[in-house]
Coordinates of C-alpha atoms and ligand atoms in Angstrom, one line a residue:
X889 CA 143.6 112.2 190.6
X890 CA 146.1 112.3 193.4
X891 CA 147.2 115.9 193.1
X892 CA 144.3 118.3 192.5
X893 CA 146.6 121.0 191.1
X894 CA 147.7 118.7 188.3
X895 CA 144.1 117.9 187.6
X896 CA 143.2 121.6 187.4
X897 CA 146.2 122.3 185.2
X898 CA 145.1 119.5 182.9
X899 CA 141.6 120.9 182.6
X900 CA 142.8 124.4 181.8
X901 CA 145.2 122.9 179.3
X902 CA 142.4 120.9 177.6
X903 CA 140.1 123.9 177.6
X904 CA 142.8 126.1 175.9
X905 CA 143.3 123.4 173.2
X906 CA 139.6 123.3 172.6
X907 CA 139.3 127.1 172.2
X908 CA 142.4 127.1 169.9
X909 CA 140.8 124.5 167.8
X910 CA 137.9 126.9 167.2
X911 CA 139.9 130.1 166.6
X912 CA 142.3 128.4 164.2
X913 CA 139.3 126.9 162.3
X914 CA 137.7 130.4 162.1
X915 CA 141.0 131.8 160.8
X916 CA 141.4 129.0 158.2
X917 CA 137.9 129.5 156.7
X918 CA 138.6 133.2 156.1
X919 CA 141.2 132.3 153.5
X920 CA 139.2 129.8 151.6
X921 CA 138.1 131.3 148.3
X922 CA 134.4 131.2 147.4
X923 CA 133.1 128.0 145.8
X924 CA 132.0 128.6 142.2
X925 CA 128.2 128.6 141.8
X926 CA 128.2 125.7 139.3
X927 CA 130.0 123.6 141.9
X928 CA 127.5 124.6 144.6
X929 CA 124.7 123.7 142.2
X930 CA 126.2 120.3 141.5
X931 CA 126.5 119.6 145.3
X932 CA 122.9 120.5 145.8
X933 CA 121.8 118.5 142.8
X934 CA 123.6 115.4 144.0
X935 CA 121.8 115.5 147.3
X936 CA 118.4 116.1 145.7
X937 CA 119.1 113.2 143.2
X938 CA 120.2 110.9 146.0
X939 CA 117.0 111.7 148.1
X940 CA 114.9 111.2 145.0
X941 CA 116.4 107.7 144.3
X942 CA 116.3 106.6 148.0
X943 CA 112.6 107.8 148.4
X944 CA 111.6 106.0 145.1
X945 CA 113.4 102.7 145.6
X946 CA 113.7 102.2 149.3
X947 CA 110.4 103.7 150.4
X948 CA 107.8 103.8 147.6
X949 CA 108.9 100.6 145.8
X950 CA 109.6 98.7 149.0
X951 CA 106.3 99.5 150.7
X952 CA 104.5 98.7 147.4
X953 CA 106.3 95.3 147.0
X954 CA 105.5 94.4 150.6
X955 CA 101.9 95.4 150.1
X956 CA 102.1 97.9 153.0
X957 CA 101.3 101.2 151.4
X958 CA 101.1 102.6 147.8
X959 CA 102.0 106.0 146.5
X960 CA 99.1 108.0 145.1
X961 CA 98.8 111.5 143.7
X962 CA 95.8 112.1 146.0
X963 CA 98.0 111.0 149.0
X964 CA 96.3 113.3 151.5
X965 CA 92.8 112.0 150.8
X966 CA 93.7 108.4 150.4
X967 CA 96.2 108.0 153.3
X968 CA 98.9 107.0 150.8
X969 CA 102.5 108.0 150.2
X970 CA 103.4 111.1 148.1
X971 CA 104.6 110.4 144.6
X972 CA 108.3 111.0 144.2
X973 CA 107.6 114.2 142.1
X974 CA 105.4 115.5 144.9
X975 CA 108.1 114.7 147.4
X976 CA 110.6 116.8 145.4
X977 CA 108.2 119.7 144.8
X978 CA 107.2 119.8 148.5
X979 CA 110.7 119.7 149.8
X980 CA 111.6 122.5 147.3
X981 CA 108.7 124.6 148.7
X982 CA 110.0 124.0 152.3
X983 CA 113.5 125.0 151.3
X984 CA 112.1 128.2 149.7
X985 CA 110.3 129.0 153.0
X986 CA 113.7 129.0 154.9
X987 CA 114.7 132.3 153.2
X988 CA 118.2 131.2 152.1
X989 CA 117.2 132.2 148.6
X990 CA 118.0 128.8 147.2
X991 CA 115.2 127.2 145.2
X992 CA 114.6 124.0 143.3
X993 CA 111.7 122.4 141.4
X994 CA 110.9 119.8 138.8
X995 CA 109.9 121.2 135.4
X996 CA 109.1 119.8 131.9
X997 CA 108.2 120.9 128.4
X998 CA 105.2 118.5 128.7
X999 CA 104.1 119.0 132.3
X1000 CA 101.1 117.2 133.8
X1001 CA 100.4 120.5 135.6
X1002 CA 101.0 123.8 133.8
X1003 CA 102.6 125.2 137.0
X1004 CA 105.5 122.7 136.3
X1005 CA 106.2 124.2 132.9
X1006 CA 109.1 126.6 132.1
X1007 CA 108.4 130.1 133.4
X1008 CA 111.3 131.9 131.6
X1009 CA 113.0 131.7 128.2
X1010 CA 116.1 130.5 130.1
X1011 CA 114.2 127.5 131.5
X1012 CA 112.7 126.7 128.1
X1013 CA 116.1 126.8 126.4
X1014 CA 117.6 124.7 129.3
X1015 CA 114.9 122.0 129.0
X1016 CA 115.6 121.7 125.2
X1017 CA 119.4 121.7 125.8
X1018 CA 119.3 118.9 128.4
X1019 CA 116.8 116.9 126.2
X1020 CA 119.5 116.8 123.5
X1021 CA 122.4 116.4 125.9
X1022 CA 121.3 114.9 129.2
X1023 CA 124.8 114.5 130.7
X1024 CA 125.5 118.2 130.5
X1025 CA 123.6 120.6 132.8
X1026 CA 122.5 123.9 131.2
X1027 CA 123.4 126.9 133.4
X1028 CA 123.9 130.6 133.5
X1029 CA 123.3 133.8 135.5
X1030 CA 119.8 135.4 135.4
X1031 CA 118.7 138.7 136.8
X1032 CA 115.5 139.2 138.9
X1033 CA 115.1 142.8 139.9
X1034 CA 118.4 143.8 141.5
X1035 CA 119.4 140.3 142.4
X1036 CA 121.5 138.0 140.3
X1037 CA 120.9 134.3 140.5
X1038 CA 122.8 131.3 139.2
X1039 CA 120.5 128.8 137.6
X1040 CA 121.4 125.2 136.6
X1041 CA 119.1 122.8 134.8
X1042 CA 119.7 119.0 135.1
X1043 CA 118.0 116.4 133.0
X1044 CA 115.4 114.2 134.7
X1045 CA 115.2 110.8 132.9
X1046 CA 112.7 108.0 132.7
X1047 CA 114.8 105.6 134.7
X1048 CA 112.0 103.0 135.2
X1049 CA 109.0 101.8 133.3
X1050 CA 106.7 103.3 136.0
X1051 CA 107.8 106.8 135.0
X1052 CA 106.8 106.2 131.4
X1053 CA 103.6 104.3 132.2
X1054 CA 102.2 106.8 134.7
X1055 CA 103.0 109.9 132.6
X1056 CA 101.7 108.3 129.3
X1057 CA 98.4 107.4 131.0
X1058 CA 97.8 110.4 133.2
X1059 CA 94.6 112.1 132.1
X1060 CA 96.3 115.5 132.2
X1061 CA 99.6 114.6 130.5
X1062 CA 100.1 116.4 127.1
X1063 CA 102.6 113.7 126.0
X1064 CA 101.8 110.0 125.8
X1065 CA 104.7 108.5 124.0
X1066 CA 107.5 108.7 126.6
X1067 CA 110.0 105.8 126.3
X1068 CA 112.4 104.4 128.9
X1069 CA 115.5 106.6 129.3
X1070 CA 113.8 109.6 127.6
X1071 CA 114.4 113.0 129.2
X1072 CA 111.0 113.8 130.8
X1073 CA 112.0 117.1 132.3
X1074 CA 114.6 118.7 134.5
X1075 CA 115.5 119.7 138.0
X1076 CA 116.1 123.4 138.1
X1077 CA 118.3 124.8 140.9
X1078 CA 118.5 128.5 141.6
X1079 CA 121.1 130.1 143.9
X1080 CA 121.3 133.8 144.8
X1081 CA 124.7 135.3 144.0
X1082 CA 126.3 137.7 146.5
X1083 CA 126.3 141.5 145.6
X1084 CA 129.3 142.5 143.6
Ligands
LIG1183 C1 102.2 107.2 139.6 C2 102.4 108.3 138.7 C3 103.8 108.9 138.4 C4 105.0 108.2 138.4 C5 105.3 106.8 138.6 C6 106.0 109.2 138.0 N1 105.4 110.5 137.9 FE1 106.3 112.2 137.4 N2 104.7 113.2 137.9 C7 103.4 112.6 138.3 C8 102.5 113.7 138.7 C9 101.1 113.5 139.2 C10 103.3 114.9 138.6 C11 102.8 116.3 139.0 C12 103.1 116.5 140.5 C13 102.7 117.8 141.0 O1 103.4 118.8 140.7 O2 101.8 117.9 141.8 C14 104.6 114.5 138.1 C15 105.6 115.5 137.8 C16 106.7 115.1 137.1 C17 107.6 116.1 136.5 C18 107.3 117.6 136.4 C19 106.5 118.0 135.2 C20 105.1 117.5 135.2 O3 104.8 116.6 134.5 O4 104.2 118.1 136.0 C21 108.6 115.4 135.9 C22 109.8 116.0 135.1 C23 108.4 114.0 136.2 N3 107.2 113.9 136.9 C24 109.2 113.0 135.9 C25 109.1 111.7 136.3 C26 110.1 110.7 136.3 C27 111.5 110.8 135.7 C28 109.6 109.6 136.9 C29 110.3 108.3 137.2 C30 111.5 108.3 137.9 C31 108.2 109.9 137.3 N4 108.0 111.2 136.9 C32 107.3 109.0 137.8 C33 103.1 111.3 138.2 C34 104.1 110.3 138.2

């Protein structure tokens, strides 16, 4: 830079533009209306579903096919990979620890473990509804103490034979006649609603 004043002016100009970019962004977001909770739930569901698919196909299946490492329910004791269901439940617990109030888990009317069964009437109804109509999530507002939550229940289907085989042969499974594409359970997503 030949003239240091021009250089300085340039820097100040750039800095002002940079600051403006932030303040105008802040102003803009104030006018954006709230995103409806069913839309937020569908955003969260699409991410969970993508992670579930990527983990199952690109990690578990790939390492199995290449004879590198298998998934095993007793992954901690056997130095194996977590099952996809364990991956989902574990990430759900981690998200719950973050204190945002958002929760998700995998549930079923025929759970291998009772803790994965429905805990409310709403969840039981939702599981039945998505079993009959897997393309349509079941959702509504529930009350827990003084806090209202939006809850959405999305069908979890037997997309591969391994879902069916493992659940039909698991010693603790109460249902042993799952077929390919059956609804085996659901992903339930819970979002706290702001105070009115
Ligand atoms: C190798 C065995 C295995 C395979 C394969 C498997 N699961 Fe599971 N699944 C389990 C186990 C074990 C649990 C319980 C995990 C826990 O909560 O600790 C479980 C949990 C679930 C649950 C929650 C209810 C319950 O049974 O406890 C659903 C729903 C579910 N699996 C659906 C599926 C679907 C859909 C697939 C295929 C995409 C699949 N599973 C593949 C073993 C398996």
